[in-house]
XYZ file of C-alpha atoms in Angstrom:
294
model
C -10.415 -10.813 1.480
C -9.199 -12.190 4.349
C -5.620 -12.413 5.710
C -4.840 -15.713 4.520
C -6.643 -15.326 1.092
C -4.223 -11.997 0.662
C -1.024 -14.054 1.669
C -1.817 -16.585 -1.264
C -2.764 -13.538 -3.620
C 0.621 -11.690 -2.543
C 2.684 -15.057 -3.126
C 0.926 -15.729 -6.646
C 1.683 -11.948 -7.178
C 5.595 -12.118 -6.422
C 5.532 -15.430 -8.595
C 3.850 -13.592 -11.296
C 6.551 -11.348 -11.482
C 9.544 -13.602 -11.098
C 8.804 -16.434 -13.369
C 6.958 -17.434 -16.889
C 5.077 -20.357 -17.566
C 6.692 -23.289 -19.885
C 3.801 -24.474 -21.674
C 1.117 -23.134 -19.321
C 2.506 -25.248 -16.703
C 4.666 -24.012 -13.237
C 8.088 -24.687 -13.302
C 10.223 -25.875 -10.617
C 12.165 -22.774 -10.183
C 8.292 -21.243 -9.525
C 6.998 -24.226 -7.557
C 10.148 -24.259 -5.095
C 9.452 -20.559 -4.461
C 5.723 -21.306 -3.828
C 6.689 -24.140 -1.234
C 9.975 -22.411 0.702
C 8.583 -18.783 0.839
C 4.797 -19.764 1.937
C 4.244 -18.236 5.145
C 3.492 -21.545 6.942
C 6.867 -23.026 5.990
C 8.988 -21.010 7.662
C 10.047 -23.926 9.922
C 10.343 -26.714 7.347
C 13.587 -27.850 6.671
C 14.989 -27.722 2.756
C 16.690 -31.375 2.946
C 14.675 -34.548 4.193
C 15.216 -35.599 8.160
C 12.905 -37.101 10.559
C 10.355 -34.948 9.876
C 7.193 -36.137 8.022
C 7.491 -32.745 6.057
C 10.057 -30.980 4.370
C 10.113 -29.011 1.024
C 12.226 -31.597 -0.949
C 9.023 -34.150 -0.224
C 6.652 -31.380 -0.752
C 8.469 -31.338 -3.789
C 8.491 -34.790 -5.184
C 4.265 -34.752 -3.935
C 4.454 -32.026 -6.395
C 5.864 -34.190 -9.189
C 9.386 -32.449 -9.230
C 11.612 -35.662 -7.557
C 15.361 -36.141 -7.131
C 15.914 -32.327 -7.861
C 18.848 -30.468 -6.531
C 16.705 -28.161 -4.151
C 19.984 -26.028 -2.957
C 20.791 -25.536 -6.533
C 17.064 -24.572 -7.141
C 16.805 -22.220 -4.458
C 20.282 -20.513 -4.863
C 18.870 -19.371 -8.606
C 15.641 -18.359 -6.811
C 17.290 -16.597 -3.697
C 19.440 -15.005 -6.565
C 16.460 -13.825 -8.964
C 14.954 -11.878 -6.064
C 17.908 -10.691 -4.863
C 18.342 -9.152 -8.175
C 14.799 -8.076 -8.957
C 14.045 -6.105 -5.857
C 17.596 -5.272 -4.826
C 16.680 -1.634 -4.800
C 14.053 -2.564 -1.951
C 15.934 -4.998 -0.254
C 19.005 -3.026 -0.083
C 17.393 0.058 1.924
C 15.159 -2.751 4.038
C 17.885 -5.290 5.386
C 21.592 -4.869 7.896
C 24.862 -4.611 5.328
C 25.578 -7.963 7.355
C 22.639 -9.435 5.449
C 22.801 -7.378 2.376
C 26.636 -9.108 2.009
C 25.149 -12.733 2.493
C 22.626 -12.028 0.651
C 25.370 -11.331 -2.643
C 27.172 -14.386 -2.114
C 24.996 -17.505 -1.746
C 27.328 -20.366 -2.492
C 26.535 -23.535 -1.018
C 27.670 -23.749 2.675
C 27.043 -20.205 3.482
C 23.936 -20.843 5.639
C 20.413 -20.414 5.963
C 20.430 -17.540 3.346
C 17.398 -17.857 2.262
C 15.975 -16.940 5.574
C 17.048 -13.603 5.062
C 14.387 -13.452 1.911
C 12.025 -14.434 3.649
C 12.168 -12.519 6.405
C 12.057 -9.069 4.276
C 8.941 -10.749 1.825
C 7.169 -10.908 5.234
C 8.138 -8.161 7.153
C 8.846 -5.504 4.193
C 7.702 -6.107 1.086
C 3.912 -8.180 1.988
C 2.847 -5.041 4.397
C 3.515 -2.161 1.226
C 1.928 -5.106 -1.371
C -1.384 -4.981 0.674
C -1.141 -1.576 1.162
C -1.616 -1.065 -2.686
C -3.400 -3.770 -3.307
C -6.303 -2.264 -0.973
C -5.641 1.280 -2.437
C -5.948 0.073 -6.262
C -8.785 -1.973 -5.023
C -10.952 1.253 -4.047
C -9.554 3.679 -6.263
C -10.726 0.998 -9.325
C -14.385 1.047 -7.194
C -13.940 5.386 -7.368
C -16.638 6.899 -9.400
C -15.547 9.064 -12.313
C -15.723 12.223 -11.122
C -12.716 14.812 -11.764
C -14.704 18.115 -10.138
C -15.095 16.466 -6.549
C -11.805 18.042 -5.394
C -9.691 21.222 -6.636
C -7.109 23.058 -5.330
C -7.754 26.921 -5.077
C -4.883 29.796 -4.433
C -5.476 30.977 -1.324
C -5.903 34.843 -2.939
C -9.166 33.426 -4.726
C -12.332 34.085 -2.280
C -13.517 31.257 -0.873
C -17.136 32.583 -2.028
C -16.102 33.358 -5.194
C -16.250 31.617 -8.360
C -13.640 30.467 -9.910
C -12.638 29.299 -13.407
C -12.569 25.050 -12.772
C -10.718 24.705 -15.940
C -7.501 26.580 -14.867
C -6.945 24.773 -12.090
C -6.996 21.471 -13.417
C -3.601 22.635 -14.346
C -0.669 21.016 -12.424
C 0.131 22.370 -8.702
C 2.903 24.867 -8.183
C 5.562 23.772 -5.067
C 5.193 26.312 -1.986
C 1.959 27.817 -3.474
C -0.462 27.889 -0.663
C -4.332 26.493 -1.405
C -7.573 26.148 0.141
C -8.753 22.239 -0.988
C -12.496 22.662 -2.302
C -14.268 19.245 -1.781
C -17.922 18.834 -3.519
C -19.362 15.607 -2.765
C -23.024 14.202 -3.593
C -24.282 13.697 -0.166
C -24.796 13.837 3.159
C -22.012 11.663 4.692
C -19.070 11.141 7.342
C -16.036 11.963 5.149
C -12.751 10.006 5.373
C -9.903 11.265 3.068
C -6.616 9.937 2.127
C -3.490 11.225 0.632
C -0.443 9.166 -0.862
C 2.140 10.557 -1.771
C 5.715 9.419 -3.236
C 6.891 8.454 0.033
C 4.079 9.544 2.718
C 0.853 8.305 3.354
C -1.691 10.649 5.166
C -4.820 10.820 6.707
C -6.211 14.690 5.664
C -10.232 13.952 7.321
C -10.559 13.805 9.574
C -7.595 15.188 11.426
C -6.929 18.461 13.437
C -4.539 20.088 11.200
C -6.848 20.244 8.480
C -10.586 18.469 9.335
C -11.979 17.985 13.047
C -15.227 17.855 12.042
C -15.926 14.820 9.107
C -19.554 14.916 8.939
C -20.729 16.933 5.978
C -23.452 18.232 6.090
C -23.665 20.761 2.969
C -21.156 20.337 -0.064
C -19.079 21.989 -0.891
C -16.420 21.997 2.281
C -13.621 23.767 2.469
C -10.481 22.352 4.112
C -8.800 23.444 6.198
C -11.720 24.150 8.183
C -11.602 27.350 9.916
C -11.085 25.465 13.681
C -7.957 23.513 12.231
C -4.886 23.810 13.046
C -3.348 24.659 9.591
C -5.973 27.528 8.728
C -3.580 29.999 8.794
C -0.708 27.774 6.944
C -3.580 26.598 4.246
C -2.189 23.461 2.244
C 0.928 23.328 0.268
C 3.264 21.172 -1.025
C 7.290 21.249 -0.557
C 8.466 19.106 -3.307
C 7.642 17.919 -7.254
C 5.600 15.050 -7.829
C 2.216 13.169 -7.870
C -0.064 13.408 -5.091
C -3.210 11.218 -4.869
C -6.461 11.227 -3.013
C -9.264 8.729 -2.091
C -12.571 10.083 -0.313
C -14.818 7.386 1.252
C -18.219 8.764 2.059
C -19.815 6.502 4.849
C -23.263 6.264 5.878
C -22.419 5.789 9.551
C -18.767 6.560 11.615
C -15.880 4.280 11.708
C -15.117 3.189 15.431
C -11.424 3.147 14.505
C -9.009 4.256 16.862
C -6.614 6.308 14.334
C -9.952 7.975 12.428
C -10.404 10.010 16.090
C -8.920 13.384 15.915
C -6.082 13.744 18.573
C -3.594 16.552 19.264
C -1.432 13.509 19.809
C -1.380 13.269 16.231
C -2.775 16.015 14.672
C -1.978 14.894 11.057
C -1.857 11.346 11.099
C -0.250 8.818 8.852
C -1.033 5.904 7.921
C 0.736 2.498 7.217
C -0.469 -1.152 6.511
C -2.406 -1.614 9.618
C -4.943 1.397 9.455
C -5.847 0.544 5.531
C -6.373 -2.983 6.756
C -8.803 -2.006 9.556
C -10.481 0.796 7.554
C -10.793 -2.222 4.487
C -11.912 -4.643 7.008
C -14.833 -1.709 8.471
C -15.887 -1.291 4.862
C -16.541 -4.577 4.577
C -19.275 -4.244 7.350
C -21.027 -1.389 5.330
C -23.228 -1.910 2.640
C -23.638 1.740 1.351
C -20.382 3.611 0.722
C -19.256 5.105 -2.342
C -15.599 6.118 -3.113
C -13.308 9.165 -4.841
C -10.328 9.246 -6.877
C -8.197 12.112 -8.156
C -4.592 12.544 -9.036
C -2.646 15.807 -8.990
C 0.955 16.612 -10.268
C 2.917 18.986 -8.477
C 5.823 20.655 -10.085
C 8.485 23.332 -9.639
């Protein structure tokens, strides 16, 4: 998908959520939003002027003339505002958080201030899960690829795989046991609640993301958190998607650095490592869930 197509999908998305169909058919509240909040319309003005385009003609091209467009977009600014007021509240100033909860007519450009967080806020963590759902829907259904064992179990040892698909105790510490198919270079992300984290390769826990011989044991003995092993400081659900590629990434932020020794990762690095994918043909990917409790 490429930038453009996922601004159109995001838009249809946020429309999806805000409005329903009257008789199958867009209504004006919806096509307003689609026409003032398009990222290419930034710089159109709402009213007509001297400008061969504005979003009341795009408007009346779309078969919706004379229409009070302020009126229109004050209940659309307003049905936004309301629906993602949790998001918007902890992603905007108070200065614009205050216009933002009084939009009568004469107020200003108000609607900018939407805009500006769809764009800058709320398209970056769409795409973000878009790309994740995409690949964990690709995952293949495996549950036994990755467990979590108590660092007093012997790495050689068996161990009884049952009993720890149980749910993950806070502050216990574990050696992660990873048993994949094949041969491969290894990439493996975490998401948590509210972090996002590259776990291989990286030099707290994998330097080395070629396997070679399954299974693999992370940390691996040269990383830095050996001694600390993996654990977890808080309740909740912890996810993890393992990519096995044929061939390495030439992606800046998939290079182990002691600059950044457990990296995150935001919008950006999913896009690149989604747009890399796209240039390999033979890659398979892993899902698994965890719950973590007190």
């Amino acid at each position: 998908m490429t930038n453009t197509e996922f601004e159109k999908q995001f838009i249809s998305d946020i429309a999806g959520e805000l409005f329903e169909k009257e008789n199958d058919r867009e209504t004006v509240n919806e096509v307003l939003f689609r026409l003032r909040f398009s990222r290419d319309n930034y710089d159109l003005q709402n009213q007509k002027d001297t400008a061969e385009q504005d979003i009341n003609r795009l408007m009346e091209s779309a078969g919706f003339k004379g229409k009070n467009i302020q009126r229109i977009l004050r209940f659309v600014i307003n049905l936004i505002r309301d629906k993602y007021s949790e998001e918007i509240s902890g992603n905007i100033s108070e200065k614009e958080l205050n216009d933002l909860r009084n939009t009568e007519r004469g107020k200003g450009n108000i609607w900018q201030i939407v805009f500006k967080w769809l764009w800058n806020y709320k398209f970056p963590q769409w795409q973000m899960d878009w790309i994740w759902k995409k690949l964990q829907g690709e995952a293949k259904k495996s549950l036994n690829w990755l467990n979590f064992v108590p660092i007093s179990t012997d790495r050689s040892m068996a161990f009884d795989k049952e009993k720890f698909k149980e749910r993950l105790q806070v502050n216990q510490r574990y050696d992660m046991k990873v048993d994949l198919p094949r041969e491969a270079y290894l990439v493996l992300l975490n998401r948590g609640l509210d972090t996002r984290y590259l776990v291989c390769p990286s030099l707290a826990f994998a330097p080395e993301y070629k396997i070679v011989e399954t299974p693999i044991w992370l940390p691996q003995n040269q990383a830095w958190a050996n001694e600390d092993k993996i654990y977890f400081d808080a309740p909740g659900k912890e996810e993890y998607l393992a990519i096995l590629l044929e061939k390495p990434l030439d992606i800046d932020w998939l290079k182990p650095s002691d600059r950044d020794p457990f990296p995150s990762w935001q919008s950006n690095e999913i896009i690149q490592l989604w747009e890399a994918l796209a240039k390999q043909s033979n890659w398979q990917v892993f899902y698994r869930q965890v719950e973590i409790v007190g």
